[in-house]
Coordinates of C-alpha atoms and ligand atoms in Angstrom, one line a residue:
M5 CA -112.7 -11.4 -20.0
L6 CA -112.8 -12.3 -23.7
K7 CA -109.5 -14.0 -23.3
S8 CA -111.0 -16.8 -21.2
I9 CA -111.8 -20.1 -22.9
Q10 CA -115.3 -19.9 -21.4
W11 CA -116.2 -16.8 -23.4
K12 CA -114.4 -17.9 -26.5
M13 CA -116.5 -21.0 -26.5
V14 CA -119.7 -19.0 -25.9
I15 CA -118.8 -16.7 -28.9
I16 CA -118.1 -19.7 -31.1
F17 CA -121.5 -21.3 -30.1
V18 CA -123.4 -18.1 -30.8
L19 CA -121.7 -17.6 -34.2
L20 CA -122.5 -21.3 -35.1
V21 CA -126.1 -20.8 -34.1
W22 CA -126.3 -17.5 -36.1
L23 CA -124.7 -19.2 -39.1
A24 CA -127.0 -22.2 -39.0
M25 CA -130.1 -20.0 -38.5
S26 CA -129.0 -17.8 -41.4
I27 CA -128.5 -20.7 -43.8
I28 CA -131.8 -22.3 -42.8
G29 CA -133.6 -18.9 -43.1
V30 CA -132.2 -18.3 -46.6
Y31 CA -133.4 -21.8 -47.7
I32 CA -136.8 -21.4 -46.1
I33 CA -137.4 -17.9 -47.5
Q34 CA -136.3 -19.0 -51.0
A35 CA -138.6 -22.1 -50.9
V36 CA -141.6 -20.1 -49.6
E37 CA -141.0 -17.3 -52.1
K38 CA -140.8 -19.7 -55.1
D39 CA -143.8 -21.6 -54.0
Q40 CA -145.9 -18.4 -53.4
V41 CA -144.8 -16.7 -56.6
D42 CA -145.5 -19.9 -58.6
N43 CA -148.9 -20.1 -57.0
V44 CA -149.8 -16.5 -57.7
I45 CA -148.5 -16.7 -61.3
N46 CA -150.3 -20.0 -62.1
N47 CA -153.5 -18.5 -60.6
A48 CA -153.1 -15.3 -62.7
I49 CA -152.3 -17.3 -65.8
S50 CA -155.4 -19.5 -65.4
N51 CA -157.6 -16.4 -64.8
A52 CA -156.0 -14.7 -67.8
N53 CA -156.8 -17.8 -69.8
Y54 CA -160.5 -17.1 -69.1
L55 CA -160.1 -13.5 -70.3
E56 CA -158.3 -14.8 -73.4
Y57 CA -161.1 -17.2 -74.1
M58 CA -163.6 -14.3 -73.8
L59 CA -161.5 -12.0 -76.1
E60 CA -160.4 -14.5 -78.8
D61 CA -163.2 -13.6 -81.2
K62 CA -163.8 -10.0 -80.0
M63 CA -160.4 -8.5 -81.0
A64 CA -161.8 -6.7 -83.9
R65 CA -164.1 -4.7 -81.7
P66 CA -162.1 -2.6 -79.2
Y67 CA -165.1 -1.3 -77.3
E68 CA -166.1 -4.8 -76.5
V69 CA -162.6 -5.7 -75.6
Q70 CA -162.4 -2.8 -73.2
A71 CA -165.8 -3.7 -71.6
M72 CA -164.6 -7.3 -71.2
V73 CA -161.3 -6.3 -69.7
N74 CA -163.1 -4.0 -67.3
S75 CA -165.5 -6.6 -66.0
W76 CA -162.7 -9.2 -65.8
F77 CA -160.4 -6.8 -63.9
A78 CA -163.1 -6.0 -61.4
G79 CA -162.9 -9.7 -60.2
Q80 CA -159.1 -9.6 -60.0
I81 CA -158.6 -6.4 -58.1
N82 CA -156.4 -7.9 -55.4
Q83 CA -154.3 -10.1 -57.7
I84 CA -153.7 -8.1 -60.8
K85 CA -152.5 -4.5 -60.7
A86 CA -152.9 -3.8 -64.4
V87 CA -154.0 -5.5 -67.6
Y88 CA -153.2 -4.5 -71.2
V89 CA -154.5 -6.0 -74.4
F90 CA -152.5 -5.8 -77.6
N91 CA -153.6 -6.9 -81.1
K92 CA -151.5 -9.2 -83.2
D93 CA -149.7 -6.2 -84.6
K94 CA -148.6 -5.3 -81.0
R95 CA -150.9 -2.3 -81.0
Y96 CA -152.7 -1.2 -77.8
V97 CA -156.3 -2.3 -77.7
A98 CA -157.5 -1.9 -74.1
H99 CA -156.3 -1.6 -70.6
E100 CA -157.4 -1.4 -67.0
G101 CA -155.6 -0.7 -63.7
G102 CA -152.7 1.4 -62.6
D103 CA -150.1 2.2 -65.2
L104 CA -147.2 1.4 -63.0
R105 CA -145.0 0.2 -65.7
D106 CA -144.8 1.0 -69.3
P107 CA -145.6 -2.2 -71.2
A108 CA -143.1 -1.1 -73.8
E109 CA -140.4 -2.0 -71.3
D110 CA -141.7 -5.5 -71.4
S111 CA -142.1 -5.5 -75.1
I112 CA -140.0 -8.7 -75.4
I113 CA -142.4 -10.8 -73.4
I114 CA -145.3 -9.2 -75.4
S115 CA -143.5 -10.2 -78.6
Q116 CA -143.0 -13.7 -77.2
A117 CA -146.7 -13.9 -76.4
L118 CA -147.5 -12.8 -79.9
E119 CA -145.4 -15.8 -81.1
G120 CA -147.7 -18.1 -79.1
K121 CA -145.8 -18.5 -75.8
V122 CA -146.8 -17.8 -72.2
A123 CA -143.9 -15.4 -71.2
E124 CA -142.9 -13.9 -68.0
D125 CA -140.1 -11.6 -67.0
F126 CA -137.3 -13.6 -65.4
N127 CA -136.0 -11.3 -62.7
R128 CA -137.9 -12.6 -59.7
F129 CA -136.0 -10.4 -57.1
V130 CA -136.5 -7.2 -59.1
D131 CA -140.2 -8.1 -59.3
L132 CA -140.4 -8.7 -55.6
K133 CA -138.8 -5.4 -55.0
N134 CA -141.4 -3.7 -57.3
N135 CA -144.1 -5.8 -55.7
Y136 CA -145.4 -7.0 -59.1
K137 CA -144.5 -9.3 -61.9
S138 CA -145.2 -9.0 -65.6
I139 CA -146.5 -11.9 -67.7
A140 CA -147.9 -12.1 -71.2
I141 CA -150.1 -14.7 -72.7
P142 CA -151.2 -15.1 -76.4
I143 CA -154.8 -14.7 -77.5
V144 CA -155.4 -17.6 -79.8
S145 CA -158.5 -18.3 -81.8
D146 CA -160.1 -21.7 -82.1
D147 CA -158.3 -22.3 -85.4
N148 CA -155.0 -21.6 -83.7
E149 CA -154.6 -18.2 -85.1
I150 CA -152.8 -15.6 -82.9
R151 CA -155.0 -12.6 -82.5
G152 CA -153.2 -10.6 -79.9
A153 CA -151.7 -10.7 -76.4
I154 CA -152.7 -10.0 -72.9
Y155 CA -150.1 -8.4 -70.7
L156 CA -150.6 -8.5 -66.9
N157 CA -148.9 -6.9 -63.9
V158 CA -149.5 -9.6 -61.2
N159 CA -149.6 -8.1 -57.7
L160 CA -146.9 -9.7 -55.4
S161 CA -147.3 -7.4 -52.4
N162 CA -149.1 -10.2 -50.4
I163 CA -146.1 -12.5 -51.0
N164 CA -143.7 -9.9 -49.7
K165 CA -145.9 -9.5 -46.6
T166 CA -145.8 -13.3 -46.0
I167 CA -142.0 -13.4 -46.5
G168 CA -141.7 -10.3 -44.2
N169 CA -143.6 -12.2 -41.5
I170 CA -141.4 -15.3 -42.0
K171 CA -138.3 -13.1 -41.8
S172 CA -139.3 -11.5 -38.6
I173 CA -140.2 -14.9 -37.1
L174 CA -136.8 -16.3 -38.1
T175 CA -135.0 -13.2 -36.8
S176 CA -136.7 -13.4 -33.4
A177 CA -136.1 -17.2 -33.4
T178 CA -132.4 -16.6 -34.1
I179 CA -132.2 -14.0 -31.3
W180 CA -133.9 -16.3 -28.9
A181 CA -131.7 -19.2 -30.0
M182 CA -128.6 -17.0 -29.6
C183 CA -129.6 -15.9 -26.1
F184 CA -130.3 -19.5 -25.1
T185 CA -126.9 -20.4 -26.6
V186 CA -125.2 -17.8 -24.5
L187 CA -126.8 -19.2 -21.4
M188 CA -126.3 -22.8 -22.2
G189 CA -122.9 -22.2 -23.7
S190 CA -121.6 -20.4 -20.6
I191 CA -123.0 -23.2 -18.3
L192 CA -121.5 -25.9 -20.5
S193 CA -118.2 -24.2 -21.0
R194 CA -118.0 -23.6 -17.3
T195 CA -118.2 -27.3 -16.6
I196 CA -115.1 -27.6 -18.9
T197 CA -113.2 -24.5 -17.8
G198 CA -114.0 -24.8 -14.1
P199 CA -111.7 -27.8 -13.5
I200 CA -109.0 -26.2 -15.8
K201 CA -109.2 -23.0 -13.6
E202 CA -108.9 -25.2 -10.5
V203 CA -105.8 -27.0 -12.0
T204 CA -104.3 -23.6 -12.8
S205 CA -104.8 -22.2 -9.3
K206 CA -103.4 -25.4 -7.7
A207 CA -100.5 -25.3 -10.1
E208 CA -99.8 -21.7 -8.9
K209 CA -99.8 -22.9 -5.3
L210 CA -97.6 -25.9 -6.3
A211 CA -95.1 -23.4 -7.8
K212 CA -95.0 -21.6 -4.4
G213 CA -94.1 -25.0 -2.8
E214 CA -97.5 -25.8 -1.3
F215 CA -97.8 -29.5 -2.0
D216 CA -100.8 -30.3 0.2
H217 CA -103.5 -29.3 -2.3
T218 CA -105.3 -31.9 -4.3
I219 CA -108.0 -31.5 -7.0
M220 CA -111.4 -33.1 -6.7
V221 CA -111.9 -35.5 -9.6
R222 CA -115.5 -35.1 -10.6
S223 CA -115.7 -36.8 -14.0
D224 CA -114.1 -39.6 -15.9
D225 CA -113.5 -37.5 -19.1
E226 CA -110.4 -35.8 -20.4
V227 CA -110.7 -33.0 -17.8
G228 CA -111.1 -35.6 -15.0
K229 CA -108.0 -37.4 -16.3
L230 CA -106.2 -34.1 -16.3
A231 CA -107.1 -33.5 -12.6
E232 CA -106.1 -37.1 -11.8
M233 CA -102.7 -36.7 -13.5
F234 CA -102.2 -33.4 -11.8
N235 CA -102.8 -35.0 -8.3
Y236 CA -100.4 -37.8 -9.3
L237 CA -97.9 -35.2 -10.4
T238 CA -98.1 -33.4 -7.1
V239 CA -97.5 -36.5 -5.1
R240 CA -94.6 -37.5 -7.3
L241 CA -93.1 -34.1 -7.2
K242 CA -93.4 -33.9 -3.5
S243 CA -91.7 -37.3 -3.0
T244 CA -89.0 -36.5 -5.5
L245 CA -88.3 -33.2 -3.8
N246 CA -88.3 -34.9 -0.4
E247 CA -85.8 -37.5 -1.7
M248 CA -83.7 -34.7 -3.2
N249 CA -83.8 -32.8 0.1
N250 CA -82.8 -35.9 2.0
E251 CA -80.0 -36.6 -0.3
K252 CA -78.8 -33.0 -0.1
E253 CA -79.0 -33.1 3.7
K254 CA -77.1 -36.4 3.8
M255 CA -74.4 -35.0 1.5
E256 CA -74.2 -31.8 3.6
T257 CA -73.9 -33.8 6.8
I258 CA -71.2 -36.0 5.3
L259 CA -69.3 -33.0 4.0
T260 CA -69.7 -31.1 7.3
Y261 CA -68.6 -33.9 9.5
M262 CA -66.0 -35.6 7.4
T263 CA -62.4 -35.1 8.6
D264 CA -61.1 -34.6 5.0
G265 CA -61.4 -31.2 3.6
V266 CA -63.4 -30.8 0.4
I267 CA -63.3 -27.7 -1.8
A268 CA -65.3 -27.4 -5.1
V269 CA -63.8 -24.8 -7.5
S270 CA -65.4 -23.8 -10.8
T271 CA -63.3 -23.5 -14.0
D272 CA -63.1 -19.7 -13.5
G273 CA -61.7 -20.2 -10.0
T274 CA -64.8 -19.3 -8.0
I275 CA -65.0 -21.3 -4.8
L276 CA -68.4 -23.1 -5.0
H277 CA -68.2 -24.9 -1.7
A278 CA -65.8 -25.6 1.1
N279 CA -66.5 -27.8 4.1
P280 CA -65.5 -27.0 7.7
A281 CA -62.6 -29.4 7.6
A282 CA -61.2 -27.5 4.6
F283 CA -61.4 -24.2 6.5
K284 CA -59.6 -25.9 9.5
L285 CA -56.9 -27.4 7.3
F286 CA -56.2 -24.0 5.6
N287 CA -56.6 -22.1 8.9
L288 CA -59.3 -20.0 7.3
S289 CA -62.7 -18.7 8.4
Q290 CA -65.9 -18.3 6.3
D291 CA -65.1 -14.6 6.0
H292 CA -61.8 -15.4 4.3
V293 CA -63.5 -17.4 1.6
A294 CA -66.7 -15.2 1.1
E295 CA -66.4 -13.3 -2.2
K296 CA -62.9 -14.7 -2.7
N297 CA -61.4 -16.6 -5.5
F298 CA -59.4 -19.8 -5.3
D299 CA -56.3 -17.9 -6.4
D300 CA -56.7 -15.3 -3.7
I301 CA -56.8 -18.0 -1.1
T302 CA -53.7 -19.9 -2.4
E303 CA -51.9 -16.6 -2.6
M304 CA -52.9 -15.8 1.0
L305 CA -51.5 -19.2 2.1
G306 CA -48.3 -18.6 0.1
L307 CA -48.9 -21.5 -2.3
S308 CA -47.8 -21.4 -5.9
F309 CA -51.0 -23.2 -7.0
R310 CA -53.4 -21.3 -9.3
H311 CA -56.9 -22.4 -10.4
E312 CA -55.7 -23.1 -14.0
D313 CA -53.3 -25.7 -12.6
L314 CA -56.4 -27.7 -11.5
F315 CA -57.5 -28.2 -15.1
T316 CA -54.1 -28.4 -16.9
G317 CA -51.4 -30.9 -16.6
T318 CA -48.9 -28.4 -15.1
K319 CA -49.2 -29.6 -11.5
E320 CA -49.4 -33.0 -9.9
K321 CA -53.0 -33.9 -9.2
N322 CA -52.0 -35.7 -6.1
D323 CA -49.2 -34.3 -3.9
L324 CA -48.2 -32.8 -0.6
I325 CA -48.3 -29.2 0.5
K326 CA -46.9 -27.6 3.6
I327 CA -49.0 -25.0 5.4
E328 CA -47.2 -23.8 8.6
D329 CA -46.4 -26.9 10.6
S330 CA -49.0 -29.2 8.9
T331 CA -48.5 -31.4 5.9
I332 CA -51.5 -31.7 3.7
R333 CA -52.1 -34.2 0.9
Y334 CA -54.4 -33.0 -1.8
S335 CA -56.0 -34.8 -4.7
V336 CA -57.8 -33.1 -7.6
V337 CA -60.7 -34.6 -9.4
P338 CA -62.5 -32.7 -12.2
F339 CA -66.2 -32.8 -12.5
K340 CA -68.4 -32.4 -15.6
N341 CA -71.7 -30.6 -16.3
E342 CA -74.7 -32.1 -18.1
A343 CA -73.1 -31.3 -21.5
A344 CA -70.2 -33.4 -20.4
E345 CA -67.8 -30.4 -20.3
T346 CA -65.5 -29.8 -17.4
A347 CA -67.4 -27.6 -15.0
G348 CA -64.9 -27.5 -12.2
A349 CA -62.8 -29.5 -9.8
I350 CA -63.1 -31.1 -6.4
I351 CA -60.0 -30.8 -4.2
V352 CA -59.8 -33.3 -1.4
L353 CA -57.5 -32.3 1.4
Q354 CA -56.1 -34.7 4.0
D355 CA -54.0 -33.8 7.0
V356 CA -51.1 -36.2 6.9
T357 CA -49.0 -34.4 9.5
E358 CA -49.2 -37.1 12.1
Q359 CA -48.6 -39.8 9.5
E360 CA -45.6 -37.9 8.2
N361 CA -44.3 -37.5 11.7
L362 CA -44.8 -41.2 12.5
D363 CA -43.1 -42.1 9.2
R364 CA -40.2 -39.8 10.0
M365 CA -40.0 -41.3 13.6
R366 CA -40.0 -44.8 12.2
K367 CA -37.2 -44.0 9.8
E368 CA -35.2 -42.3 12.5
F369 CA -35.8 -45.2 14.8
V370 CA -34.5 -47.7 12.3
A371 CA -31.5 -45.5 11.6
N372 CA -30.9 -45.0 15.4
V373 CA -31.1 -48.7 16.2
S374 CA -28.7 -49.7 13.4
H375 CA -26.3 -46.9 14.4
E376 CA -26.5 -47.9 18.1
L377 CA -25.8 -51.5 17.3
R378 CA -23.1 -50.8 14.8
T379 CA -21.0 -48.5 17.0
P380 CA -20.3 -51.1 19.7
L381 CA -19.8 -53.8 17.0
T382 CA -17.2 -51.7 15.3
T383 CA -15.4 -51.1 18.6
I384 CA -15.5 -54.8 19.4
K385 CA -14.4 -55.7 15.9
S386 CA -11.4 -53.3 15.8
Y387 CA -10.3 -54.3 19.3
T388 CA -10.5 -58.0 18.5
E389 CA -8.5 -57.4 15.3
T390 CA -5.8 -55.5 17.1
L391 CA -5.5 -58.3 19.6
L392 CA -5.4 -60.9 16.8
N393 CA -2.7 -58.9 15.1
G394 CA -0.3 -59.3 18.0
A395 CA -1.4 -57.1 20.8
L396 CA -2.3 -60.3 22.6
E397 CA 1.3 -60.6 23.7
D398 CA 1.0 -57.4 25.8
R399 CA -0.9 -58.6 28.9
N400 CA -1.9 -55.1 30.1
M401 CA -3.1 -54.1 26.7
T402 CA -5.0 -57.3 26.4
L403 CA -6.8 -56.8 29.7
K404 CA -7.7 -53.2 28.8
F405 CA -9.0 -54.3 25.4
L406 CA -11.0 -57.2 26.8
N407 CA -12.6 -54.7 29.4
V408 CA -13.6 -52.5 26.5
I409 CA -15.0 -55.4 24.6
D410 CA -16.9 -56.6 27.7
S411 CA -18.4 -53.2 28.4
E412 CA -19.4 -52.7 24.7
S413 CA -21.1 -56.2 24.8
D414 CA -22.9 -55.1 28.0
R415 CA -24.0 -52.0 26.2
M416 CA -25.3 -54.0 23.3
T417 CA -27.1 -56.4 25.6
R418 CA -28.7 -53.5 27.5
L419 CA -29.7 -51.9 24.2
V420 CA -31.3 -55.1 22.9
K421 CA -33.0 -55.6 26.3
D422 CA -34.4 -52.1 26.2
L423 CA -35.6 -52.5 22.6
L424 CA -37.3 -55.8 23.5
M425 CA -38.9 -54.1 26.5
L426 CA -40.2 -51.3 24.3
S427 CA -41.5 -53.6 21.7
R428 CA -43.3 -55.7 24.3
L429 CA -44.8 -52.5 25.7
D430 CA -45.8 -51.4 22.2
Y431 CA -47.6 -54.6 21.4
D432 CA -49.1 -55.0 24.9
K433 CA -47.2 -58.2 25.3
A434 CA -45.4 -57.1 28.5
Q435 CA -46.1 -59.4 31.5
W436 CA -47.2 -57.3 34.4
N437 CA -46.6 -58.6 37.9
M438 CA -49.3 -56.5 39.6
K439 CA -49.1 -56.8 43.4
E440 CA -49.5 -54.7 46.5
I441 CA -46.3 -52.6 46.8
D442 CA -44.7 -50.4 49.4
L443 CA -43.4 -47.4 47.6
T444 CA -41.6 -46.1 50.7
K445 CA -39.5 -49.3 50.8
I446 CA -38.9 -49.3 47.0
L447 CA -37.8 -45.7 46.9
T448 CA -35.5 -46.1 49.9
D449 CA -33.9 -49.2 48.3
C450 CA -33.4 -47.4 45.0
V451 CA -31.8 -44.4 46.6
Y452 CA -29.6 -46.7 48.6
K453 CA -28.5 -48.6 45.4
M454 CA -27.8 -45.3 43.5
D455 CA -26.0 -43.8 46.4
I456 CA -22.8 -45.7 45.4
S457 CA -22.7 -44.2 41.9
A458 CA -23.5 -40.7 43.4
K459 CA -20.7 -41.1 45.9
Q460 CA -18.3 -41.8 42.9
K461 CA -19.2 -38.3 41.6
K462 CA -19.1 -36.9 45.1
Q463 CA -22.8 -36.0 44.8
S464 CA -25.2 -36.1 47.8
I465 CA -28.6 -37.6 47.6
T466 CA -31.2 -36.5 50.1
L467 CA -34.5 -38.4 50.6
E468 CA -37.7 -37.0 52.0
I469 CA -40.8 -39.2 52.4
S470 CA -44.0 -38.1 54.0
E471 CA -45.5 -40.5 56.5
D472 CA -48.9 -41.0 55.0
I473 CA -47.9 -43.0 51.9
P474 CA -50.4 -45.9 51.5
Q475 CA -49.8 -49.2 49.9
T476 CA -50.7 -49.4 46.3
I477 CA -50.8 -51.9 43.4
G478 CA -48.0 -52.1 40.8
D479 CA -45.2 -54.0 39.3
K480 CA -42.3 -53.6 41.8
D481 CA -39.4 -54.3 39.4
R482 CA -40.7 -52.0 36.7
I483 CA -41.4 -49.2 39.1
E484 CA -37.9 -49.7 40.4
Q485 CA -36.6 -49.5 36.9
V486 CA -38.3 -46.2 36.3
I487 CA -37.0 -44.7 39.6
I488 CA -33.4 -45.9 39.0
N489 CA -33.4 -44.5 35.5
I490 CA -34.6 -41.1 36.7
I491 CA -32.1 -41.0 39.6
S492 CA -29.3 -42.3 37.3
N493 CA -30.1 -39.5 34.8
S494 CA -29.8 -37.0 37.6
I495 CA -26.4 -38.5 38.6
K496 CA -25.2 -38.7 34.9
Y497 CA -26.3 -35.1 34.0
T498 CA -25.1 -33.4 37.2
Q499 CA -21.6 -32.3 37.7
E500 CA -19.4 -33.5 40.6
K501 CA -20.5 -32.4 44.1
G502 CA -23.9 -31.8 42.8
K503 CA -27.1 -32.2 44.9
I504 CA -29.9 -34.6 44.2
N505 CA -33.1 -34.5 46.2
V506 CA -35.6 -37.4 46.1
S507 CA -39.0 -36.8 47.7
M508 CA -42.4 -38.6 47.9
W509 CA -45.8 -37.4 49.2
K510 CA -49.4 -38.1 48.8
E511 CA -51.6 -35.8 46.8
E512 CA -55.3 -36.6 46.7
E513 CA -55.5 -40.1 45.1
Y514 CA -52.0 -40.0 43.8
I515 CA -48.6 -40.8 45.2
C516 CA -46.0 -38.3 43.8
I517 CA -42.3 -38.9 43.5
K518 CA -40.0 -36.1 42.6
V519 CA -36.3 -36.4 41.7
Q520 CA -34.6 -33.0 41.6
D521 CA -31.0 -32.1 40.7
N522 CA -28.9 -29.0 40.3
G523 CA -27.2 -30.4 37.2
I524 CA -26.7 -29.1 33.6
G525 CA -30.4 -28.8 32.8
I526 CA -32.1 -29.1 29.5
P527 CA -32.6 -26.4 26.9
K528 CA -36.3 -25.4 26.3
K529 CA -36.2 -26.5 22.7
D530 CA -35.4 -30.1 23.5
M531 CA -38.0 -30.4 26.3
D532 CA -40.9 -31.7 24.1
R533 CA -38.9 -34.5 22.5
L534 CA -37.2 -36.0 25.6
F535 CA -39.7 -38.9 25.8
E536 CA -39.1 -39.8 22.2
R537 CA -37.0 -43.0 21.6
F538 CA -33.3 -42.4 21.2
Y539 CA -33.7 -38.7 21.8
R540 CA -30.8 -37.2 23.6
V541 CA -29.9 -33.6 24.2
D542 CA -26.2 -34.0 23.6
K543 CA -25.7 -37.3 21.8
A544 CA -21.9 -37.5 22.3
R545 CA -22.1 -36.7 26.0
S546 CA -25.0 -39.1 26.6
R547 CA -23.2 -41.9 24.7
M548 CA -20.0 -41.3 26.6
L549 CA -22.0 -41.6 29.8
G550 CA -23.4 -44.9 28.5
G551 CA -26.9 -43.6 27.5
T552 CA -28.9 -44.8 24.6
G553 CA -31.8 -42.4 24.9
L554 CA -34.4 -45.1 25.6
G555 CA -34.7 -44.7 29.4
L556 CA -37.3 -41.9 29.6
S557 CA -39.5 -43.4 26.9
I558 CA -39.5 -46.7 28.7
A559 CA -40.3 -44.9 31.9
K560 CA -43.2 -43.1 30.4
Q561 CA -44.7 -46.3 29.0
I562 CA -44.3 -48.1 32.3
V563 CA -45.9 -45.2 34.3
E564 CA -48.7 -44.9 31.8
A565 CA -49.4 -48.7 32.0
H566 CA -49.9 -48.0 35.8
K567 CA -52.4 -45.2 34.8
G568 CA -50.0 -42.7 36.2
K569 CA -48.3 -39.5 34.7
I570 CA -44.7 -38.4 34.3
F571 CA -43.5 -34.8 33.9
L572 CA -40.1 -33.4 33.3
D573 CA -39.2 -29.8 33.9
S574 CA -35.9 -28.1 33.7
I575 CA -34.0 -24.8 33.7
Y576 CA -31.0 -24.9 31.5
G577 CA -27.8 -24.6 33.5
E578 CA -29.7 -24.8 36.8
G579 CA -31.2 -28.2 37.2
T580 CA -33.9 -30.6 36.3
W581 CA -36.8 -32.1 38.2
V582 CA -38.9 -35.1 37.2
T583 CA -42.2 -35.9 38.8
I584 CA -44.0 -39.2 38.7
M585 CA -47.6 -39.5 39.8
L586 CA -48.9 -43.0 40.5
P587 CA -52.6 -43.5 41.4
I588 CA -53.4 -45.1 44.7
V589 CA -55.1 -48.4 43.9
S590 CA -56.4 -50.7 46.7
S591 CA -56.9 -53.9 44.8
V592 CA -55.5 -55.6 41.7
N593 CA -58.8 -55.3 39.9
Ligands
LIG18 N1 -31.7 -35.0 35.0 C1 -31.3 -34.6 33.8 N2 -30.5 -33.6 33.6 C2 -30.1 -33.2 32.3 N3 -30.5 -33.9 31.2 C3 -31.3 -35.0 31.3 C4 -31.7 -35.4 32.6 N4 -32.5 -36.5 32.4 C5 -32.5 -36.8 31.1 N5 -31.8 -35.8 30.4 C6 -31.6 -35.8 28.9 O1 -32.6 -36.5 28.4 C7 -32.0 -37.5 27.5 C8 -32.9 -38.7 27.5 O2 -32.9 -39.4 28.7 P1 -33.0 -41.0 28.7 O3 -33.0 -41.4 30.1 O4 -34.2 -41.3 27.9 O5 -31.7 -41.4 27.9 P2 -30.2 -41.7 28.4 O6 -30.2 -41.4 29.8 O7 -29.4 -40.9 27.5 O8 -30.1 -43.2 28.1 P3 -30.5 -44.4 28.9 O9 -31.4 -43.9 30.0 O10 -31.2 -45.2 27.9 O11 -29.3 -45.1 29.4 C9 -30.7 -37.7 28.0 O12 -29.9 -38.1 26.9 C10 -30.3 -36.3 28.5 O13 -29.8 -35.6 27.4
LIG19 MG1 -31.4 -42.5 31.3

């Protein structure tokens, strides 16, 4: 309790009052005492002067002196305790009253009186304690001759009584003042400490995160200002915390939903944060990362990267890493703490697998195109040179060579046409002649056209078309191109005397066309890449058969432009079947 400011203030007030009252008391008592003592002494001296006057010519007659002293003393009974008369030789002549004190002790003042001075003892406090004071006055004759001395013990007990009264009044006044001070002091200090207590309790609540408490501002003084500032502080703190929370949430949302992976690693390799994209890129779950160090994770992924490499120049800060089938680009950026020292590093991970694949495909495409164009050109060039070098004379040879040159130019023309077609499809520049089409007729015509080539290989083509095929919308020439490519593939990649079956039926809102052969088939590993440009299972064989590897990719683009689907399935060595599904559309729009 005594620790509280309120009680400290009360104690200080009380001590101040006590000190003030004590100082005042001492001064009052001293002043009263001096005044009283002076009064009594002066009175005694003037009374003694009367005795001196009576005794001045009777000193030679001791009996008269004694009688005089007796009658004088009777009138002074309350003021004088004792009176002694000495002759000029300091010899005792007469006395009256109690012999409290041996006049010999005061022989100095008696001697002084015999020298003609009014003398008194100087120790006022000792006198007061003894309740009397000694004075001595000379007995002087009319002709100024010193005849003796009167020595008196002046009674001071009345003064002590008065002072005792004053002291008790002062003491009780002090006690009352102190009690009053305790009361007033506690009320006054409470008005100061009350708001401070309120601020303290509100601050405690604030520390617990309760921001909805304000303090009533009751005054305009320092304490009022403190309350006002506290309220302002609460509001500012609340809004700052809200802002920080919002920022944090924003950051967390960004980190959670961004497609790039972000990992924060401290200088000792502890993983501070990893966002879901980072988990996904590294094929990890939260459990993998919990309690784990950056080095444990990289080791688990089989990477040679260690956390020290993030902060030293030993590894590239921007490079590619391979994790299973994915290619990931990482960039490392160090971050600093408030003291501007490196506190860790942020690693940003980007899945560039698709980009890498596209890049590889683009390079392959360019290489393929140049290769496909160069091969016929080389053939044409060498045949032409041979002819120019004299082979022209041989008519048979010339005819054979010109046929080769012709077929190689056709091949180049076809290739360029296919490439142009693909590029138009790529850039959506293809002109579509969308009209109502009769797929039954188209398919029958295609099979008819291809029958000639099949016959050359002694293959048989059978055709089955269900009767409920409706009309639909499409580009006749392009659909024909697709069907012919698929049937021609079957013819090309099926041995002599093989069987090819072409069928068409309606399935819900689709018309399905299936071309099935019992040819060489396609190995499983190549199946996924068949629709890629220039992809051929057996390059040499395809080339020999006149293929460039663009047919299926063009077919896929055309079918997809009709909002249809194309699938290829095959059993290696047994046969292949391609299914096209075209949606049934009733009007051009
Ligand atoms: N019916 C099939 N049987 C076996 N292999 C096939 C069949 N159809 C396609 N293929 C394989 O798929 C590859 C790609 O076919 P695609 O039609 O795209 O090219 P291509 O026939 O070689 O050349 P293009 O069609 O441009 O003249 C072929 O090279 C062939 O290896
Ligand atoms: Mg083909």
